[in-house]
């Protein structure tokens, strides 16, 4: 405003004297709104002080400079130092658009150039709002070049930090995380804590360790509204760390983690992380290998929250048809939804048509993106995880699970409940689980409810096994039927009283055990399905304690993949009928 008033006075005086040259110069120096100098995209090769002589002059003469655009040129150390000298007097500078300005430079040239520019800003006393250094490929050393700047008062006011495609690597991510944390601490001590809103760092090879370090910084900040970290080689440990951090950023609106590797564990953690983020509008988990179990977990988060969601991208995630239908049902009622992207998954022609019909039945068919790249239904041998999908899995534990156990003659599954893995219940009940029989179950009498309630329900896979072993002794004889239903109802009632995520995990386990879905979790095995399994489930599903949303998930898989239950068709149809009633009531 001061610049504007001064300019008006100069123009007034010039007009009074009739000096046209003075009027022209005054107009050039008078700015309304943002004061910006732009050299964007000129392809200038700026090697030395002479090459930036005119630029330096323009910077020096620009009163109240707020924004400087240098992107799309190539800047050498000497040229950067000359520009820095001019910036030392620019205390009103707020935006530095400095992406793609080191093309063709040696990596060793970039840190000193960045340090010169950063030192100039610190000398000037500027307070930045936006810093964009994207597409500079400066590596970890480049991050060290801006480390002091990021910790300084210049960045106490920073709202947007853009570092896309800079090749920071794990080390650079850690340096950046430390600098942001220190900036927050110092700015808080100064009475004005850093409130970073936009963080962009795609294509930086951050991997798990770099991401985990940044997640800790995000948790401290708590002010993020947009996070873009696609293509960073992150798998479930890093995704889990980010999910925990997002819980502490309640104003988050955009989360883009495209082309990383969630797998089941990362997806479930992320679903928990975003569940209560009411401001979240755009979710991009495309090409993230969320898989069917992960998609169902994310659908659970959609049902419980995210009221203002506009876009959901779960494309190219190895999601099956039934899981996609669960996701589709979960977006029903999202009034702001503009696009649901499920392209490139494993639906097949019939599955794609079923998904379109489901969206049409909710008057949302126009919101469903193209399915032109659908991978088709998986072959019988598909769906198992690749060996390299999840390097962080506990391989030793998995090997123990596969090697241990003995054949159970009741249901043809391997008995994983051995003495070293007792489900925290009495020896009497453990003996029954090792060798289930109707006679043993009946012999417990009324005590069987107390025994089943001693089962530790924190491990969903173990609860599923106990349920299946107990229901395997089902007989169409009143006393046995009652004993089975009472016992399995008591078990599921306790299990479903836990958190939503544990309830979902139990349904996942049951779906996999029944052969309705292949899982990446090696601990969960398919059983030889018996009518008792399905009838006990049908009885439980009719009870109030059985969550309606979990009944909906089970119904989707029984309806779409019910062929695998053909040997128990009568029990399957009864289960399906009950599930439909629960979900449409």
Coordinates of C-alpha atoms in Angstrom, one line a residue:
X1 CA 0.0 0.0 0.0
X2 CA 2.9 2.4 0.8
X3 CA 4.4 1.6 -2.6
X4 CA 1.1 2.4 -4.2
X5 CA 0.6 5.7 -2.5
X6 CA 4.1 6.9 -3.2
X7 CA 3.7 5.9 -6.8
X8 CA 0.5 7.9 -7.1
X9 CA 2.2 11.0 -5.6
X10 CA 5.1 10.6 -8.2
X11 CA 2.6 10.3 -11.0
X12 CA 0.7 13.3 -9.8
X13 CA 3.8 15.4 -9.7
X14 CA 4.9 14.2 -13.1
X15 CA 1.5 15.0 -14.6
X16 CA 1.7 18.5 -13.2
X17 CA 5.1 19.0 -14.8
X18 CA 4.1 17.3 -18.0
X19 CA 7.1 14.9 -17.9
X20 CA 6.0 11.9 -19.9
X21 CA 9.2 9.9 -19.2
X22 CA 8.7 10.4 -15.4
X23 CA 5.1 9.3 -15.7
X24 CA 6.1 6.1 -17.5
X25 CA 8.8 5.2 -14.9
X26 CA 6.4 5.9 -12.0
X27 CA 3.8 3.5 -13.5
X28 CA 6.4 0.8 -13.9
X29 CA 7.3 1.0 -10.2
X30 CA 3.7 1.1 -9.0
X31 CA 2.0 -2.2 -8.3
X32 CA -1.5 -3.1 -7.2
X33 CA -1.7 -6.5 -5.5
X34 CA 1.2 -8.9 -5.5
X35 CA 4.5 -7.5 -6.6
X36 CA 6.2 -10.1 -8.7
X37 CA 9.3 -10.4 -10.9
X38 CA 9.1 -13.4 -13.3
X39 CA 11.8 -14.9 -15.4
X40 CA 9.9 -18.2 -15.7
X41 CA 10.7 -20.5 -18.5
X42 CA 13.2 -18.3 -20.4
X43 CA 15.8 -21.0 -20.6
X44 CA 18.5 -18.6 -19.5
X45 CA 22.0 -20.0 -18.9
X46 CA 23.1 -17.9 -15.9
X47 CA 26.8 -18.7 -15.2
X48 CA 28.3 -15.6 -13.7
X49 CA 27.6 -12.1 -12.3
X50 CA 27.7 -10.6 -15.8
X51 CA 25.0 -12.9 -17.1
X52 CA 22.6 -11.8 -14.3
X53 CA 23.5 -8.1 -14.4
X54 CA 20.1 -6.9 -15.8
X55 CA 18.2 -9.3 -13.6
X56 CA 20.0 -8.0 -10.5
X57 CA 19.3 -4.4 -11.5
X58 CA 15.6 -5.2 -11.9
X59 CA 15.5 -7.0 -8.5
X60 CA 17.2 -4.0 -6.9
X61 CA 14.8 -1.5 -8.5
X62 CA 11.6 -3.5 -7.7
X63 CA 10.1 -1.9 -4.7
X64 CA 8.2 -4.2 -2.3
X65 CA 9.1 -7.4 -4.2
X66 CA 6.9 -10.2 -2.9
X67 CA 7.4 -13.0 -5.4
X68 CA 10.4 -14.0 -7.5
X69 CA 10.1 -16.6 -10.2
X70 CA 13.4 -18.1 -11.4
X71 CA 12.1 -21.5 -12.6
X72 CA 13.0 -22.9 -16.0
X73 CA 16.5 -21.4 -16.1
X74 CA 19.9 -22.8 -15.1
X75 CA 21.8 -21.0 -12.3
X76 CA 25.5 -21.3 -11.5
X77 CA 27.1 -20.5 -8.2
X78 CA 28.5 -17.1 -9.2
X79 CA 25.2 -16.0 -10.7
X80 CA 23.4 -17.2 -7.5
X81 CA 25.7 -15.2 -5.4
X82 CA 25.1 -12.0 -7.5
X83 CA 21.3 -12.5 -7.2
X84 CA 21.6 -13.2 -3.5
X85 CA 23.3 -9.8 -3.0
X86 CA 20.3 -8.1 -4.5
X87 CA 17.9 -10.1 -2.3
X88 CA 19.6 -9.0 0.9
X89 CA 17.4 -5.8 0.9
X90 CA 14.1 -7.5 -0.1
X91 CA 12.5 -7.9 3.3
X92 CA 9.0 -8.1 1.8
X93 CA 9.7 -11.3 -0.3
X94 CA 7.1 -14.0 0.5
X95 CA 7.2 -16.4 -2.4
X96 CA 10.2 -18.1 -4.0
X97 CA 9.3 -20.1 -7.1
X98 CA 12.7 -21.7 -7.7
X99 CA 11.9 -25.0 -9.3
X100 CA 13.9 -26.5 -12.2
X101 CA 16.7 -23.9 -12.0
X102 CA 19.8 -26.2 -12.0
X103 CA 19.4 -28.1 -15.2
X104 CA 22.8 -29.2 -16.5
X105 CA 24.6 -28.1 -13.4
X106 CA 27.0 -30.4 -11.4
X107 CA 25.5 -31.6 -8.2
X108 CA 28.3 -30.0 -6.3
X109 CA 27.3 -26.6 -7.6
X110 CA 23.8 -26.8 -6.2
X111 CA 24.3 -26.7 -2.4
X112 CA 26.5 -23.5 -2.4
X113 CA 24.0 -21.8 -4.7
X114 CA 21.2 -22.7 -2.4
X115 CA 23.1 -21.6 0.6
X116 CA 23.8 -18.2 -1.0
X117 CA 20.2 -17.6 -1.7
X118 CA 19.1 -18.8 1.7
X119 CA 21.6 -16.6 3.5
X120 CA 20.4 -13.6 1.6
X121 CA 16.8 -14.3 2.7
X122 CA 18.0 -14.6 6.3
X123 CA 19.9 -11.3 6.0
X124 CA 16.9 -9.5 4.5
X125 CA 14.6 -10.5 7.3
X126 CA 12.0 -11.8 4.8
X127 CA 9.1 -14.0 5.9
X128 CA 8.3 -16.7 3.3
X129 CA 4.9 -18.1 2.7
X130 CA 5.8 -20.4 -0.2
X131 CA 9.1 -22.1 -1.2
X132 CA 9.1 -24.2 -4.3
X133 CA 12.4 -26.0 -5.2
X134 CA 10.8 -28.9 -7.2
X135 CA 12.5 -30.6 -10.1
X136 CA 16.0 -29.7 -9.0
X137 CA 17.4 -33.2 -8.4
X138 CA 19.8 -31.9 -5.7
X139 CA 19.9 -35.0 -3.6
X140 CA 20.6 -35.2 0.1
X141 CA 23.3 -32.5 -0.2
X142 CA 20.8 -30.1 -1.6
X143 CA 18.6 -30.5 1.4
X144 CA 21.6 -29.6 3.6
X145 CA 21.9 -26.5 1.4
X146 CA 18.5 -25.3 2.6
X147 CA 18.7 -26.7 6.1
X148 CA 19.7 -23.4 7.8
X149 CA 17.1 -21.5 5.9
X150 CA 14.3 -23.9 6.9
X151 CA 15.3 -23.6 10.6
X152 CA 15.5 -19.8 10.5
X153 CA 12.8 -17.1 11.2
X154 CA 12.4 -16.7 7.4
X155 CA 10.4 -20.0 7.4
X156 CA 8.4 -19.4 10.6
X157 CA 5.6 -18.2 8.4
X158 CA 5.9 -20.9 5.7
X159 CA 2.6 -22.3 4.4
X160 CA 3.7 -24.2 1.3
X161 CA 6.8 -26.3 0.8
X162 CA 7.2 -27.9 -2.6
X163 CA 10.1 -30.3 -3.1
X164 CA 8.8 -32.6 -5.8
X165 CA 11.3 -34.7 -7.7
X166 CA 14.4 -33.6 -5.9
X167 CA 16.0 -37.0 -5.3
X168 CA 16.3 -36.3 -1.6
X169 CA 16.6 -40.0 -0.6
X170 CA 16.4 -41.3 2.9
X171 CA 19.1 -39.1 4.2
X172 CA 17.6 -36.0 2.7
X173 CA 14.2 -36.9 4.2
X174 CA 15.7 -37.2 7.6
X175 CA 17.5 -33.8 7.3
X176 CA 14.3 -32.2 6.1
X177 CA 12.2 -33.7 8.9
X178 CA 14.7 -32.5 11.5
X179 CA 14.7 -29.0 10.0
X180 CA 10.9 -28.8 10.0
X181 CA 10.8 -30.0 13.6
X182 CA 13.4 -27.5 14.7
X183 CA 11.6 -24.7 12.9
X184 CA 8.4 -25.6 14.7
X185 CA 10.1 -25.5 18.1
X186 CA 11.9 -22.3 17.5
X187 CA 8.8 -20.5 16.0
X188 CA 6.7 -21.7 18.9
X189 CA 9.2 -20.3 21.3
X190 CA 9.0 -17.0 19.4
X191 CA 5.2 -17.0 19.9
X192 CA 4.2 -17.8 16.4
X193 CA 4.4 -21.6 15.7
X194 CA 5.0 -22.8 12.1
X195 CA 1.7 -23.7 10.4
X196 CA 2.7 -25.5 7.3
X197 CA -0.3 -26.3 5.2
X198 CA 1.0 -27.8 1.9
X199 CA 3.8 -30.4 1.7
X200 CA 4.8 -31.8 -1.7
X201 CA 7.6 -34.3 -2.0
X202 CA 6.8 -36.8 -4.7
X203 CA 9.5 -38.9 -6.5
X204 CA 12.2 -38.5 -3.9
X205 CA 13.1 -42.1 -2.9
X206 CA 12.2 -41.4 0.7
X207 CA 11.4 -45.1 1.3
X208 CA 10.4 -46.2 4.8
X209 CA 13.0 -44.5 7.0
X210 CA 12.8 -41.1 5.3
X211 CA 9.0 -41.2 5.4
X212 CA 8.9 -42.3 9.0
X213 CA 11.2 -39.3 10.0
X214 CA 8.9 -36.9 8.1
X215 CA 5.8 -38.5 9.7
X216 CA 7.2 -37.6 13.1
X217 CA 7.6 -34.0 12.0
X218 CA 4.0 -34.0 10.6
X219 CA 2.7 -35.2 13.9
X220 CA 4.4 -32.3 15.6
X221 CA 3.1 -29.7 13.1
X222 CA -0.5 -30.7 13.2
X223 CA -1.4 -28.0 10.6
X224 CA -1.2 -29.9 7.3
X225 CA -4.0 -29.5 4.7
X226 CA -2.4 -31.2 1.7
X227 CA 0.2 -34.0 1.6
X228 CA 1.5 -35.2 -1.7
X229 CA 4.1 -38.0 -1.5
X230 CA 3.7 -40.2 -4.6
X231 CA 6.3 -42.5 -6.0
X232 CA 8.6 -42.7 -3.0
X233 CA 9.1 -46.5 -2.6
X234 CA 7.2 -46.5 0.7
X235 CA 5.7 -49.8 2.0
X236 CA 3.7 -50.7 5.0
X237 CA 6.0 -49.4 7.8
X238 CA 6.3 -46.0 6.3
X239 CA 2.6 -45.9 5.4
X240 CA 1.7 -46.9 9.0
X241 CA 3.9 -44.1 10.3
X242 CA 2.1 -41.6 8.0
X243 CA -1.3 -42.9 9.0
X244 CA -0.5 -42.2 12.7
X245 CA 0.7 -38.7 11.8
X246 CA -2.4 -37.9 9.8
X247 CA -4.6 -38.4 12.9
X248 CA -2.9 -35.3 14.3
X249 CA -3.7 -33.1 11.3
X250 CA -7.4 -32.7 11.6
X251 CA -7.6 -30.1 8.8
X252 CA -6.1 -32.4 6.1
X253 CA -8.0 -32.0 2.8
X254 CA -5.8 -33.8 0.2
X255 CA -3.8 -37.0 0.7
X256 CA -1.9 -38.2 -2.3
X257 CA 0.3 -41.3 -1.8
X258 CA -0.1 -42.7 -5.4
X259 CA 2.3 -45.4 -6.5
X260 CA 3.6 -46.6 -3.2
X261 CA 3.0 -50.0 -1.7
X262 CA 0.4 -50.3 1.1
X263 CA -0.5 -54.0 1.2
X264 CA -3.0 -55.2 3.8
X265 CA -1.1 -53.9 6.8
X266 CA -0.5 -50.4 5.5
X267 CA -4.1 -50.2 4.2
X268 CA -5.6 -51.1 7.5
X269 CA -3.4 -48.6 9.4
X270 CA -4.2 -45.9 6.9
X271 CA -7.9 -46.6 7.2
X272 CA -7.6 -46.0 10.9
X273 CA -5.6 -42.9 10.3
X274 CA -8.1 -41.2 8.1
X275 CA -11.3 -42.5 9.7
X276 CA -12.1 -39.3 11.6
X277 CA -10.6 -36.6 9.3
X278 CA -13.7 -34.7 8.6
X279 CA -12.1 -32.2 6.2
X280 CA -10.6 -34.8 3.9
X281 CA -11.8 -34.2 0.3
X282 CA -9.3 -36.0 -2.0
X283 CA -7.7 -39.4 -1.4
X284 CA -5.3 -40.8 -4.0
X285 CA -4.2 -44.3 -3.2
X286 CA -4.0 -45.4 -6.8
X287 CA -1.4 -48.0 -7.8
X288 CA -0.7 -48.6 -4.1
X289 CA -1.5 -52.3 -4.0
X290 CA -4.2 -51.9 -1.3
X291 CA -5.7 -55.2 -2.3
X292 CA -9.2 -56.4 -1.4
X293 CA -8.7 -56.5 2.4
X294 CA -7.2 -53.0 2.3
X295 CA -10.0 -51.7 0.2
X296 CA -12.6 -53.1 2.6
X297 CA -10.8 -51.4 5.5
X298 CA -10.8 -48.1 3.7
X299 CA -14.5 -48.6 2.9
X300 CA -15.0 -48.9 6.7
X301 CA -13.4 -45.5 7.2
X302 CA -15.7 -44.1 4.4
X303 CA -18.8 -45.4 6.2
X304 CA -17.9 -43.9 9.5
X305 CA -16.6 -40.5 8.4
X306 CA -15.1 -38.4 5.6
X307 CA -18.4 -36.5 5.0
X308 CA -17.0 -34.1 2.4
X309 CA -15.1 -36.6 0.3
X310 CA -14.9 -35.4 -3.4
X311 CA -12.5 -37.9 -5.0
X312 CA -11.4 -41.4 -4.1
X313 CA -8.7 -43.2 -6.2
X314 CA -8.2 -46.9 -5.5
X315 CA -7.1 -47.8 -9.1
X316 CA -4.6 -50.5 -10.0
X317 CA -4.7 -52.0 -6.5
X318 CA -5.5 -55.7 -7.2
X319 CA -9.0 -55.3 -5.7
X320 CA -11.5 -58.0 -6.4
X321 CA -15.1 -57.4 -7.5
X322 CA -16.7 -58.1 -4.1
X323 CA -14.4 -55.7 -2.3
X324 CA -15.1 -53.1 -4.9
X325 CA -18.8 -53.4 -4.3
X326 CA -18.2 -52.9 -0.6
X327 CA -16.3 -49.7 -1.5
X328 CA -19.2 -48.6 -3.8
X329 CA -21.8 -49.0 -1.1
X330 CA -19.6 -47.1 1.3
X331 CA -19.6 -43.9 -0.8
X332 CA -23.4 -43.8 -0.9
X333 CA -24.6 -40.6 0.8
X334 CA -21.3 -38.7 0.0
X335 CA -23.1 -35.7 -1.4
X336 CA -19.9 -34.0 -2.5
X337 CA -18.4 -37.0 -4.3
X338 CA -17.3 -36.2 -7.8
X339 CA -15.2 -39.2 -8.8
X340 CA -14.6 -42.8 -7.8
X341 CA -11.7 -44.4 -9.6
X342 CA -11.5 -48.2 -9.5
X343 CA -9.9 -48.7 -12.9
X344 CA -7.2 -51.3 -13.4
X345 CA -8.4 -53.8 -10.7
X346 CA -9.5 -57.4 -11.0
X347 CA -13.2 -57.4 -11.7
X348 CA -13.7 -59.1 -15.0
X349 CA -16.5 -58.2 -17.4
X350 CA -19.3 -59.4 -15.2
X351 CA -17.7 -57.6 -12.2
X352 CA -17.4 -54.3 -14.0
X353 CA -21.0 -54.6 -15.0
X354 CA -22.1 -55.4 -11.4
X355 CA -20.1 -52.4 -10.2
X356 CA -21.8 -50.1 -12.7
X357 CA -25.2 -51.5 -11.7
X358 CA -24.5 -50.9 -8.1
X359 CA -23.5 -47.3 -8.7
X360 CA -26.5 -46.8 -10.9
X361 CA -28.8 -48.1 -8.2
X362 CA -27.5 -45.3 -6.0
X363 CA -27.9 -42.7 -8.8
X364 CA -24.1 -42.3 -8.8
X365 CA -23.2 -44.0 -12.1
X366 CA -21.8 -40.8 -13.5
X367 CA -19.3 -40.6 -10.7
X368 CA -17.6 -43.9 -11.5
X369 CA -14.5 -43.5 -13.6
X370 CA -13.5 -45.6 -16.6
X371 CA -13.0 -49.3 -16.1
X372 CA -11.2 -49.7 -19.4
X373 CA -8.0 -51.0 -17.9
X374 CA -9.5 -53.7 -15.8
X375 CA -7.2 -56.6 -15.3
X376 CA -9.9 -59.3 -15.5
X377 CA -10.8 -61.8 -12.9
X378 CA -7.8 -63.4 -11.2
X379 CA -6.9 -66.9 -12.2
X380 CA -7.2 -69.7 -9.7
X381 CA -3.5 -69.3 -8.8
X382 CA -3.6 -65.5 -8.7
X383 CA -4.1 -63.4 -5.7
X384 CA -1.2 -64.8 -3.6
X385 CA 1.3 -62.1 -2.7
X386 CA 4.6 -61.9 -4.5
X387 CA 7.6 -62.6 -2.4
X388 CA 8.9 -59.1 -2.8
X389 CA 5.6 -57.4 -2.1
X390 CA 6.1 -57.0 1.6
X391 CA 9.7 -57.3 2.6
X392 CA 9.1 -56.3 6.1
X393 CA 6.9 -59.2 7.0
X394 CA 7.9 -61.5 9.8
X395 CA 9.2 -64.3 7.7
X396 CA 10.4 -66.4 10.7
X397 CA 7.0 -66.2 12.2
X398 CA 5.4 -67.3 9.0
X399 CA 7.7 -70.2 8.6
X400 CA 6.9 -71.4 12.1
X401 CA 3.2 -71.2 11.3
X402 CA 3.6 -73.3 8.2
X403 CA 5.9 -75.9 9.7
X404 CA 4.0 -76.3 13.0
X405 CA 0.6 -78.0 13.5
X406 CA -1.0 -81.3 12.8
X407 CA -3.9 -82.4 10.7
X408 CA -7.4 -82.0 12.3
X409 CA -9.7 -84.8 11.2
X410 CA -12.8 -82.7 11.8
X411 CA -12.4 -80.0 9.2
X412 CA -9.3 -80.9 7.3
X413 CA -7.3 -77.8 8.3
X414 CA -4.0 -77.6 10.0
X415 CA -4.3 -77.1 13.7
X416 CA -2.4 -74.0 14.6
X417 CA -3.6 -74.0 18.2
X418 CA -0.8 -75.9 19.9
X419 CA 0.5 -75.7 23.4
X420 CA 2.9 -72.9 22.6
X421 CA 0.0 -70.9 20.9
X422 CA -2.9 -71.4 23.3
X423 CA -5.6 -68.8 22.8
X424 CA -5.4 -67.8 26.5
X425 CA -8.2 -70.1 27.7
X426 CA -8.5 -73.0 30.0
X427 CA -6.7 -76.3 29.4
X428 CA -10.2 -78.0 29.1
X429 CA -11.2 -75.8 26.2
X430 CA -7.8 -76.0 24.6
X431 CA -8.1 -79.8 24.6
X432 CA -11.5 -79.4 22.8
X433 CA -10.0 -77.2 20.2
X434 CA -7.2 -79.6 19.5
X435 CA -9.7 -82.4 18.9
X436 CA -13.2 -80.9 18.6
X437 CA -16.3 -83.1 19.1
X438 CA -19.9 -82.6 19.8
X439 CA -19.6 -84.8 22.9
X440 CA -16.9 -82.7 24.4
X441 CA -18.8 -79.5 23.8
X442 CA -22.0 -80.8 25.4
X443 CA -20.0 -82.2 28.3
X444 CA -19.0 -78.6 29.3
X445 CA -22.7 -77.8 30.0
X446 CA -23.4 -74.2 31.0
X447 CA -19.7 -73.8 31.7
X448 CA -18.9 -73.6 28.0
X449 CA -20.0 -70.0 27.9
X450 CA -17.5 -69.1 30.6
X451 CA -14.8 -71.1 28.9
X452 CA -15.4 -69.4 25.5
X453 CA -15.4 -66.0 27.0
X454 CA -11.8 -66.6 28.3
X455 CA -10.6 -66.7 24.7
X456 CA -8.3 -63.7 23.9
X457 CA -10.2 -62.0 21.1
X458 CA -7.4 -59.5 20.2
X459 CA -6.0 -61.8 17.5
X460 CA -8.7 -62.0 14.8
X461 CA -7.1 -65.1 13.1
X462 CA -7.3 -67.0 16.3
X463 CA -10.9 -66.0 17.0
X464 CA -11.8 -67.2 13.5
X465 CA -10.1 -70.5 14.1
X466 CA -11.9 -71.0 17.4
X467 CA -15.2 -70.2 15.7
X468 CA -14.6 -72.6 12.9
X469 CA -13.4 -75.4 15.1
X470 CA -16.4 -75.0 17.4
X471 CA -19.0 -74.8 14.6
X472 CA -17.4 -77.8 12.8
X473 CA -19.1 -80.1 15.4
X474 CA -22.5 -78.9 14.4
X475 CA -25.2 -81.6 14.0
X476 CA -28.9 -81.2 13.2
X477 CA -29.8 -82.5 16.6
X478 CA -31.3 -79.9 19.1
X479 CA -28.9 -80.3 21.9
X480 CA -25.8 -80.1 19.7
X481 CA -27.2 -77.3 17.7
X482 CA -28.0 -75.3 20.8
X483 CA -24.6 -75.9 22.3
X484 CA -22.8 -74.8 19.1
X485 CA -24.9 -71.6 18.6
X486 CA -24.6 -70.6 22.2
X487 CA -20.9 -71.0 22.2
X488 CA -20.2 -69.3 18.8
X489 CA -22.6 -66.5 19.6
X490 CA -20.8 -65.8 22.9
X491 CA -17.4 -65.8 21.1
X492 CA -18.5 -63.4 18.4
X493 CA -20.4 -61.1 20.8
X494 CA -17.2 -60.6 22.7
X495 CA -15.1 -60.2 19.6
X496 CA -17.4 -57.6 18.0
X497 CA -17.4 -55.6 21.2
X498 CA -13.8 -54.5 20.4
X499 CA -12.7 -51.8 18.0
X500 CA -14.0 -51.4 14.5
X501 CA -10.7 -52.4 13.1
X502 CA -10.6 -55.6 15.1
X503 CA -14.2 -56.4 14.0
X504 CA -13.1 -55.9 10.4
X505 CA -10.0 -58.1 10.8
X506 CA -12.2 -60.9 12.1
X507 CA -14.5 -60.7 9.1
X508 CA -11.4 -60.7 6.8
X509 CA -10.2 -63.8 8.5
X510 CA -13.5 -65.6 8.3
X511 CA -13.9 -64.6 4.6
X512 CA -10.4 -66.0 3.8
X513 CA -10.9 -69.1 5.9
X514 CA -14.1 -69.9 4.0
X515 CA -12.3 -69.5 0.7
X516 CA -14.2 -66.4 -0.4
X517 CA -11.0 -64.3 -0.7
X518 CA -7.3 -65.0 -1.0
X519 CA -5.1 -63.2 1.5
X520 CA -1.5 -62.0 1.6
X521 CA -1.5 -63.0 5.3
X522 CA 0.2 -66.4 5.4
X523 CA -1.3 -67.1 8.9
X524 CA -4.8 -67.3 7.5
X525 CA -5.6 -70.6 5.9
X526 CA -8.6 -71.8 3.9
X527 CA -10.6 -74.6 5.5
X528 CA -12.8 -77.3 4.1
X529 CA -16.1 -75.6 4.6
X530 CA -18.8 -77.5 6.5
X531 CA -22.5 -76.6 6.8
X532 CA -22.0 -75.9 10.5
X533 CA -19.6 -73.1 9.7
X534 CA -22.2 -71.3 7.6
X535 CA -25.2 -72.1 9.9
X536 CA -23.4 -70.8 13.0
X537 CA -22.5 -67.6 11.0
X538 CA -26.1 -67.3 9.9
X539 CA -27.4 -67.6 13.5
X540 CA -24.9 -65.0 14.7
X541 CA -25.6 -62.6 11.8
X542 CA -29.3 -62.5 12.8
X543 CA -28.4 -61.2 16.3
X544 CA -28.1 -57.5 17.3
X545 CA -24.5 -57.8 18.3
X546 CA -23.4 -58.6 14.7
X547 CA -22.5 -55.2 13.2
X548 CA -24.6 -54.3 10.2
X549 CA -21.6 -53.0 8.2
X550 CA -19.7 -56.3 8.7
X551 CA -22.8 -58.2 7.7
X552 CA -22.7 -56.1 4.5
X553 CA -19.1 -57.0 3.8
X554 CA -19.8 -60.7 4.3
X555 CA -23.0 -60.5 2.1
X556 CA -21.0 -59.0 -0.7
X557 CA -18.5 -61.9 -0.7
X558 CA -21.1 -64.6 -0.2
X559 CA -23.2 -63.2 -3.1
X560 CA -20.3 -62.7 -5.5
X561 CA -18.0 -65.6 -4.7
X562 CA -20.6 -68.1 -3.4
X563 CA -19.6 -70.8 -5.9
X564 CA -16.9 -71.9 -3.6
X565 CA -19.6 -72.8 -1.0
X566 CA -21.5 -75.0 -3.5
X567 CA -21.0 -78.1 -1.4
X568 CA -23.0 -76.4 1.4
X569 CA -25.5 -74.7 -0.9
X570 CA -28.5 -74.9 1.5
X571 CA -26.5 -73.4 4.4
X572 CA -25.0 -70.8 2.1
X573 CA -28.4 -69.7 0.8
X574 CA -29.7 -69.4 4.4
X575 CA -26.7 -67.3 5.4
X576 CA -27.1 -65.1 2.3
X577 CA -30.8 -64.5 3.0
X578 CA -30.1 -63.5 6.6
X579 CA -27.3 -61.2 5.6
X580 CA -29.5 -59.5 3.0
X581 CA -32.2 -59.0 5.7
X582 CA -29.7 -57.4 8.1
X583 CA -28.3 -55.0 5.6
X584 CA -31.6 -53.9 4.0
X585 CA -33.6 -53.6 7.2

